[in-house]
Amino acid sequence: MTHNLGLLASWQRVLKRELLLAYRQRNDILTPLIFFIIVISLFPLGVGPEPEILRTIAPGVIWVAALLATLLSLARLFNNELHDGTLEQLLLTPQPASVLVFAKIVSHWLTTGLPLVLISPLLALSLDMSSTALIYTMLTLLLGTPILSLIGAIGAALTLGLRGGGVLLALLILPLYIPVLIFSTGAIIAASNGFSAEGHLSLIGAYLIITLIFAPWVTSYALRVSLD
Amino acid sequence: MIFQKYAAPKYFYPLAGKCLPWFGTLAILTICAGLYLGLFVAPPDYQQGETVRIMFIHVPAAWMSMFIYAMMAGAAAIGLVWKIKLTDTFITASAAIGASFTLLALLTGSLWGKPMWGAWWVWDARLTSELILLFLYLGFMSLHSAIDDPRRASRAGAILLLIGVINLPVIHYSVEWWNTLHQPTSVARIDGPRIHSSILTPLLIMAVAFKLFYVSVVLIRMRSSILDNEADSRWLQEQGA
Amino acid sequence: MNWAEFFNMGGHAFNVWGSYILAFVILGLNIWLPLRKYRAQQRKIRQQHETAS
Amino acid sequence: MLQANALAAERGGQRLFSDVSFSLKDGDLLHLSGSNGSGKTTLLRMLCGLTLPVNGDISWQQKNIESNRDAFNADLLYIGHRHGMHSDLNALENLQLSTQQLSNSTMVFSALEEVGLSHHLNKPLRLLSQGQQRRVALARLLLESRKLWILDEPLAALDVDAVEWFSQRLAKHLENGGMAIVTTHQEASFISHVSINVVLGS
């Protein structure tokens, strides 16, 4: 007797709701972005303004800042909804929870990962990166930040509602980000030295596909465990 | 099936009690044998000289750190699928000793690296992966202790262990690849080119000794955590511990 | 068996003996702490038995 | 038909309740009562499939809820202490975006009118009072036609006429073959319809 929404329709509904919520809490989008900019602009102050040094450390600096900015924004992915009970309702929908969790992860990427990609050229220029390095920085960020959101969502679900959850989340998730960091910075360095970065990008792409397939399901399972 | 029977604390506790003295004495014997062979009998290496003796601690400790993590992940998988509470007792009992072996491997690795490479810490692929493994151990231990509810702690810990064990080869491969990229000079592999039998035997004995030591520690810790959790249950009073 | 030579470890005494002492300390703690707690529990249970019987 | 047998729960290692069994047929209303901390909320969450029972099992239409979770969720409406609404969205957005039903704005308007909230539609929920937020949550009862209602303290913070409205709404739900499990500490007229009483922590 209940005619429920189709899977796609309710997926879109969750995504729409998440984007509306993100819009309502706009500064939650800005803070990771501003953090990303501040952390990167600290490095020239610490390391010195010589362009050669900045150029060599630029890929690593941008990518580590991207990791930390994503971590910063992950804490709010589920915690707000834990307190007003909507997370429980998410697990009680007739549709598979992993698909709806995937909608939340996509909205997290749109509000955190994508802005990092769009702002990164500016920061690449500030670190005096060459044009190819700049393009490959954007490319690796575009491919890499979804992985950060996907794996980060698992950590956020595991540390749901725990005291000191933010720091714990960093300890759990940063080791899992290492392959993305290594291959992304490797791709930028290879490209700027004239070598082909195909190998690196395909490895990141493969890692992205694997996390796309497994992370939503593991996150919804972890949510079920945390809300038990 | 037999496995199911000993998964209950009631049967596991006495069994562990019986095996404990055996593992304990065997561990002590093999450690003494390993030390004797390693320190007195094994000749110094023609290249590294006496520092090769550090290998008898470093390499078995590194093996143990990975072996214990794999055991914990295996127990986590069993615990999640068959919902056996005892696997969590085993995992929590193994976490500290696993992290200690990783720490020992790192410290002895650095002590061994100083004479060979002239630096206390070298971003060698193996040492770096060992460091990341230590982070995985610390991550598990802090997550497990941060959660009060025992059931959620064991299931969340199990999920993290499974994700960790799947990611470990990926991390190792990427660190290995990253290492060759940034250090073209071929660094002497940490466990030496070809191992002469006089070096190999103490190495293997020490590896066995560490395993027996690990089992005894785990058995003791499991028995005492069973005592904590099941303090009020009748079977404990009847058996008189 | 020249003991002085043995302890000197070809000039790398610190590294070699350092490793073995570290092993003794770290692994020692891993067996001593649980054992101490285990014995305390045993004593507590044995006392409960005396008072109970 | 909801069937629960020998349910048991633990919190932080302590046993909350054990071997709770009952079966709920069409038109039945179960009133769950017990002192604070006796595990009422835990039992309700267990019946929704949110909490795993330590032992015992729950089946809906003769099938274990853990094996066919989606079908069970399609018939279940759970409103807990936390009413499950986004406090940053207004009532309209909350009901339109979260209900599973193909509900358009007119249906949502009429539902909000029926719960007496027609004039608070564009304020984020966090600005409304507890009672008003509870009314928005209860509006879902009108929008989502579900067979099994599991309501944790639905009358909390409600005023007298809201309680009256709820009792009639519940009676109508039971007449057309619905089922409900309710916990409440307040006296309300629907108590007369109760067909099963379960008391915890006795």
mmCIF file of N, CA and C in Angstrom, chain A residues 1-5 10 13-14 16-18 20-21 24-25 81-86 88-89 91-97 100 224 227-228, chain D residues 45 48 50-52 69-70 73-74 76 78-79 82-90 93 96-103 140 145-147:
data_model
loop_
_atom_site.group_PDB
_atom_site.id
_atom_site.type_symbol
_atom_site.label_atom_id
_atom_site.label_comp_id
_atom_site.label_asym_id
_atom_site.label_seq_id
_atom_site.Cartn_x
_atom_site.Cartn_y
_atom_site.Cartn_z
ATOM 1 N N MET A 1 0.852 -1.199 0.000
ATOM 2 C CA MET A 1 0.000 0.000 0.000
ATOM 3 C C MET A 1 0.888 1.249 0.000
ATOM 4 N N THR A 2 2.163 1.049 0.333
ATOM 5 C CA THR A 2 2.979 2.285 0.324
ATOM 6 C C THR A 2 3.692 2.352 -1.018
ATOM 7 N N HIS A 3 3.499 3.413 -1.711
ATOM 8 C CA HIS A 3 4.242 3.505 -2.980
ATOM 9 C C HIS A 3 5.440 4.402 -2.713
ATOM 10 N N ASN A 4 6.569 3.766 -2.643
ATOM 11 C CA ASN A 4 7.744 4.517 -2.204
ATOM 12 C C ASN A 4 8.484 5.094 -3.389
ATOM 13 N N LEU A 5 9.391 5.970 -3.064
ATOM 14 C CA LEU A 5 10.217 6.588 -4.096
ATOM 15 C C LEU A 5 11.158 5.548 -4.667
ATOM 16 N N SER A 10 15.102 8.865 -4.462
ATOM 17 C CA SER A 10 15.440 9.164 -3.054
ATOM 18 C C SER A 10 16.919 9.512 -2.948
ATOM 19 N N ARG A 13 17.022 13.021 -3.721
ATOM 20 C CA ARG A 13 16.406 13.791 -2.619
ATOM 21 C C ARG A 13 17.431 13.981 -1.491
ATOM 22 N N VAL A 14 18.187 12.930 -1.185
ATOM 23 C CA VAL A 14 19.193 13.057 -0.111
ATOM 24 C C VAL A 14 20.262 14.050 -0.553
ATOM 25 N N LYS A 16 19.987 16.520 -2.677
ATOM 26 C CA LYS A 16 19.419 17.874 -2.667
ATOM 27 C C LYS A 16 19.379 18.406 -1.230
ATOM 28 N N ARG A 17 18.933 17.530 -0.334
ATOM 29 C CA ARG A 17 18.828 17.958 1.075
ATOM 30 C C ARG A 17 20.217 18.297 1.626
ATOM 31 N N GLU A 18 21.197 17.474 1.288
ATOM 32 C CA GLU A 18 22.558 17.712 1.805
ATOM 33 C C GLU A 18 23.104 19.035 1.276
ATOM 34 N N LEU A 20 21.371 21.574 0.260
ATOM 35 C CA LEU A 20 20.608 22.657 0.890
ATOM 36 C C LEU A 20 21.146 22.910 2.298
ATOM 37 N N LEU A 21 21.428 21.833 3.016
ATOM 38 C CA LEU A 21 21.980 21.958 4.374
ATOM 39 C C LEU A 21 23.352 22.615 4.313
ATOM 40 N N ARG A 24 22.952 26.112 3.820
ATOM 41 C CA ARG A 24 22.490 26.807 5.046
ATOM 42 C C ARG A 24 23.679 27.020 5.987
ATOM 43 N N GLN A 25 24.616 26.046 6.018
ATOM 44 C CA GLN A 25 25.758 26.252 6.936
ATOM 45 C C GLN A 25 26.974 26.628 6.099
ATOM 46 N N GLU A 81 24.030 15.178 12.152
ATOM 47 C CA GLU A 81 22.802 14.402 11.991
ATOM 48 C C GLU A 81 22.643 13.343 13.066
ATOM 49 N N LEU A 82 23.747 13.064 13.790
ATOM 50 C CA LEU A 82 23.594 12.140 14.915
ATOM 51 C C LEU A 82 22.718 12.800 15.968
ATOM 52 N N HIS A 83 22.954 14.093 16.200
ATOM 53 C CA HIS A 83 22.283 14.755 17.332
ATOM 54 C C HIS A 83 20.811 15.019 17.049
ATOM 55 N N ASP A 84 20.415 15.276 15.741
ATOM 56 C CA ASP A 84 18.969 15.501 15.586
ATOM 57 C C ASP A 84 18.253 14.237 15.079
ATOM 58 N N GLY A 85 18.921 13.090 15.097
ATOM 59 C CA GLY A 85 18.212 11.831 14.860
ATOM 60 C C GLY A 85 17.978 11.508 13.396
ATOM 61 N N THR A 86 18.455 12.369 12.502
ATOM 62 C CA THR A 86 18.187 12.082 11.078
ATOM 63 C C THR A 86 19.058 10.936 10.581
ATOM 64 N N GLU A 88 19.609 8.135 12.136
ATOM 65 C CA GLU A 88 18.841 6.908 12.349
ATOM 66 C C GLU A 88 17.819 6.734 11.238
ATOM 67 N N GLN A 89 17.162 7.854 10.893
ATOM 68 C CA GLN A 89 16.152 7.743 9.841
ATOM 69 C C GLN A 89 16.789 7.304 8.528
ATOM 70 N N LEU A 91 19.100 5.201 8.169
ATOM 71 C CA LEU A 91 19.273 3.750 8.174
ATOM 72 C C LEU A 91 17.922 3.038 8.102
ATOM 73 N N LEU A 92 16.838 3.800 8.327
ATOM 74 C CA LEU A 92 15.520 3.150 8.364
ATOM 75 C C LEU A 92 14.743 3.366 7.071
ATOM 76 N N THR A 93 15.434 3.813 6.019
ATOM 77 C CA THR A 93 14.694 4.002 4.761
ATOM 78 C C THR A 93 14.610 2.664 4.023
ATOM 79 N N PRO A 94 13.549 2.499 3.209
ATOM 80 C CA PRO A 94 13.418 1.242 2.464
ATOM 81 C C PRO A 94 14.551 1.037 1.460
ATOM 82 N N GLN A 95 15.255 2.099 1.100
ATOM 83 C CA GLN A 95 16.338 1.942 0.098
ATOM 84 C C GLN A 95 17.614 1.483 0.818
ATOM 85 N N PRO A 96 18.500 0.784 0.128
ATOM 86 C CA PRO A 96 19.772 0.376 0.757
ATOM 87 C C PRO A 96 20.518 1.593 1.293
ATOM 88 N N ALA A 97 20.953 1.497 2.538
ATOM 89 C CA ALA A 97 21.569 2.657 3.206
ATOM 90 C C ALA A 97 22.852 3.069 2.478
ATOM 91 N N LEU A 100 22.311 5.793 -0.069
ATOM 92 C CA LEU A 100 22.021 7.128 0.478
ATOM 93 C C LEU A 100 23.278 7.704 1.122
ATOM 94 N N ARG A 224 25.907 1.570 11.063
ATOM 95 C CA ARG A 224 25.006 0.671 11.793
ATOM 96 C C ARG A 224 25.669 0.234 13.098
ATOM 97 N N LEU A 227 25.673 3.245 15.538
ATOM 98 C CA LEU A 227 24.368 3.636 16.070
ATOM 99 C C LEU A 227 23.737 2.500 16.852
ATOM 100 N N ASP A 228 24.462 1.413 16.989
ATOM 101 C CA ASP A 228 23.894 0.223 17.632
ATOM 102 C C ASP A 228 23.432 0.561 19.040
ATOM 103 N N ARG D 45 14.403 0.614 19.800
ATOM 104 C CA ARG D 45 15.425 0.666 18.725
ATOM 105 C C ARG D 45 15.728 -0.735 18.223
ATOM 106 N N CYS D 48 13.177 -1.772 15.760
ATOM 107 C CA CYS D 48 13.339 -1.133 14.433
ATOM 108 C C CYS D 48 14.532 -1.724 13.689
ATOM 109 N N LEU D 50 17.656 -1.134 14.682
ATOM 110 C CA LEU D 50 18.828 -0.258 14.881
ATOM 111 C C LEU D 50 19.805 -0.900 15.851
ATOM 112 N N THR D 51 19.264 -1.604 16.867
ATOM 113 C CA THR D 51 20.151 -2.226 17.866
ATOM 114 C C THR D 51 20.067 -3.739 17.722
ATOM 115 N N LEU D 52 21.231 -4.386 17.775
ATOM 116 C CA LEU D 52 21.260 -5.857 17.648
ATOM 117 C C LEU D 52 20.900 -6.484 18.990
ATOM 118 N N ARG D 69 15.768 -6.367 5.505
ATOM 119 C CA ARG D 69 15.697 -5.064 6.168
ATOM 120 C C ARG D 69 14.905 -4.055 5.343
ATOM 121 N N ASP D 70 15.102 -4.052 4.020
ATOM 122 C CA ASP D 70 14.455 -3.003 3.207
ATOM 123 C C ASP D 70 12.946 -3.164 3.221
ATOM 124 N N ASN D 73 11.679 -1.987 6.521
ATOM 125 C CA ASN D 73 11.711 -0.515 6.643
ATOM 126 C C ASN D 73 10.585 0.144 5.864
ATOM 127 N N ALA D 74 10.144 -0.537 4.776
ATOM 128 C CA ALA D 74 9.083 0.072 3.969
ATOM 129 C C ALA D 74 7.787 0.154 4.774
ATOM 130 N N LEU D 76 7.764 0.408 8.179
ATOM 131 C CA LEU D 76 8.027 0.878 9.538
ATOM 132 C C LEU D 76 8.117 2.401 9.581
ATOM 133 N N TYR D 78 9.437 5.037 12.501
ATOM 134 C CA TYR D 78 9.993 5.149 13.860
ATOM 135 C C TYR D 78 10.212 6.622 14.170
ATOM 136 N N ILE D 79 9.648 7.096 15.272
ATOM 137 C CA ILE D 79 9.954 8.455 15.744
ATOM 138 C C ILE D 79 10.486 8.306 17.164
ATOM 139 N N ARG D 82 14.780 11.795 19.751
ATOM 140 C CA ARG D 82 15.233 12.821 18.771
ATOM 141 C C ARG D 82 14.341 12.651 17.552
ATOM 142 N N HIS D 83 13.582 13.665 17.207
ATOM 143 C CA HIS D 83 12.465 13.477 16.255
ATOM 144 C C HIS D 83 12.932 13.264 14.833
ATOM 145 N N GLY D 84 14.211 13.311 14.530
ATOM 146 C CA GLY D 84 14.643 12.919 13.181
ATOM 147 C C GLY D 84 14.396 13.984 12.136
ATOM 148 N N MET D 85 14.506 15.240 12.551
ATOM 149 C CA MET D 85 14.320 16.341 11.590
ATOM 150 C C MET D 85 15.582 17.207 11.597
ATOM 151 N N HIS D 86 15.919 17.753 10.455
ATOM 152 C CA HIS D 86 17.096 18.625 10.398
ATOM 153 C C HIS D 86 16.761 19.962 11.049
ATOM 154 N N SER D 87 17.543 20.363 12.041
ATOM 155 C CA SER D 87 17.171 21.592 12.757
ATOM 156 C C SER D 87 17.511 22.834 11.925
ATOM 157 N N ASP D 88 18.281 22.667 10.831
ATOM 158 C CA ASP D 88 18.610 23.856 10.022
ATOM 159 C C ASP D 88 17.645 24.042 8.865
ATOM 160 N N LEU D 89 16.773 23.047 8.626
ATOM 161 C CA LEU D 89 15.797 23.212 7.546
ATOM 162 C C LEU D 89 14.458 23.601 8.168
ATOM 163 N N ASN D 90 13.595 24.255 7.374
ATOM 164 C CA ASN D 90 12.282 24.580 7.956
ATOM 165 C C ASN D 90 11.361 23.364 7.815
ATOM 166 N N GLU D 93 10.621 22.056 4.192
ATOM 167 C CA GLU D 93 11.744 21.363 3.544
ATOM 168 C C GLU D 93 11.962 20.008 4.205
ATOM 169 N N GLN D 96 9.210 17.638 3.013
ATOM 170 C CA GLN D 96 9.272 17.330 1.567
ATOM 171 C C GLN D 96 10.502 16.510 1.241
ATOM 172 N N LEU D 97 11.632 16.823 1.878
ATOM 173 C CA LEU D 97 12.871 16.174 1.441
ATOM 174 C C LEU D 97 13.134 14.872 2.178
ATOM 175 N N SER D 98 12.448 14.684 3.322
ATOM 176 C CA SER D 98 12.854 13.459 4.025
ATOM 177 C C SER D 98 11.801 12.374 3.872
ATOM 178 N N THR D 99 10.538 12.723 3.592
ATOM 179 C CA THR D 99 9.538 11.638 3.540
ATOM 180 C C THR D 99 9.811 10.762 2.319
ATOM 181 N N GLN D 100 9.522 9.498 2.512
ATOM 182 C CA GLN D 100 9.766 8.564 1.413
ATOM 183 C C GLN D 100 8.619 8.607 0.407
ATOM 184 N N GLN D 101 7.531 9.235 0.801
ATOM 185 C CA GLN D 101 6.331 9.180 -0.046
ATOM 186 C C GLN D 101 6.450 10.193 -1.170
ATOM 187 N N LEU D 102 5.767 9.951 -2.264
ATOM 188 C CA LEU D 102 5.733 10.922 -3.364
ATOM 189 C C LEU D 102 4.803 12.048 -2.942
ATOM 190 N N SER D 103 5.235 12.865 -1.974
ATOM 191 C CA SER D 103 4.271 13.853 -1.462
ATOM 192 C C SER D 103 4.597 15.211 -2.086
ATOM 193 N N ARG D 140 4.619 13.434 10.033
ATOM 194 C CA ARG D 140 5.001 12.326 9.129
ATOM 195 C C ARG D 140 3.984 11.198 9.197
ATOM 196 N N SER D 145 2.161 6.653 4.802
ATOM 197 C CA SER D 145 1.214 5.631 5.302
ATOM 198 C C SER D 145 2.008 4.353 5.534
ATOM 199 N N ARG D 146 2.360 4.121 6.774
ATOM 200 C CA ARG D 146 3.139 2.916 7.124
ATOM 201 C C ARG D 146 2.296 2.028 8.033
ATOM 202 N N LYS D 147 2.534 0.737 7.966
ATOM 203 C CA LYS D 147 1.687 -0.202 8.700
ATOM 204 C C LYS D 147 2.046 -0.200 10.192
#
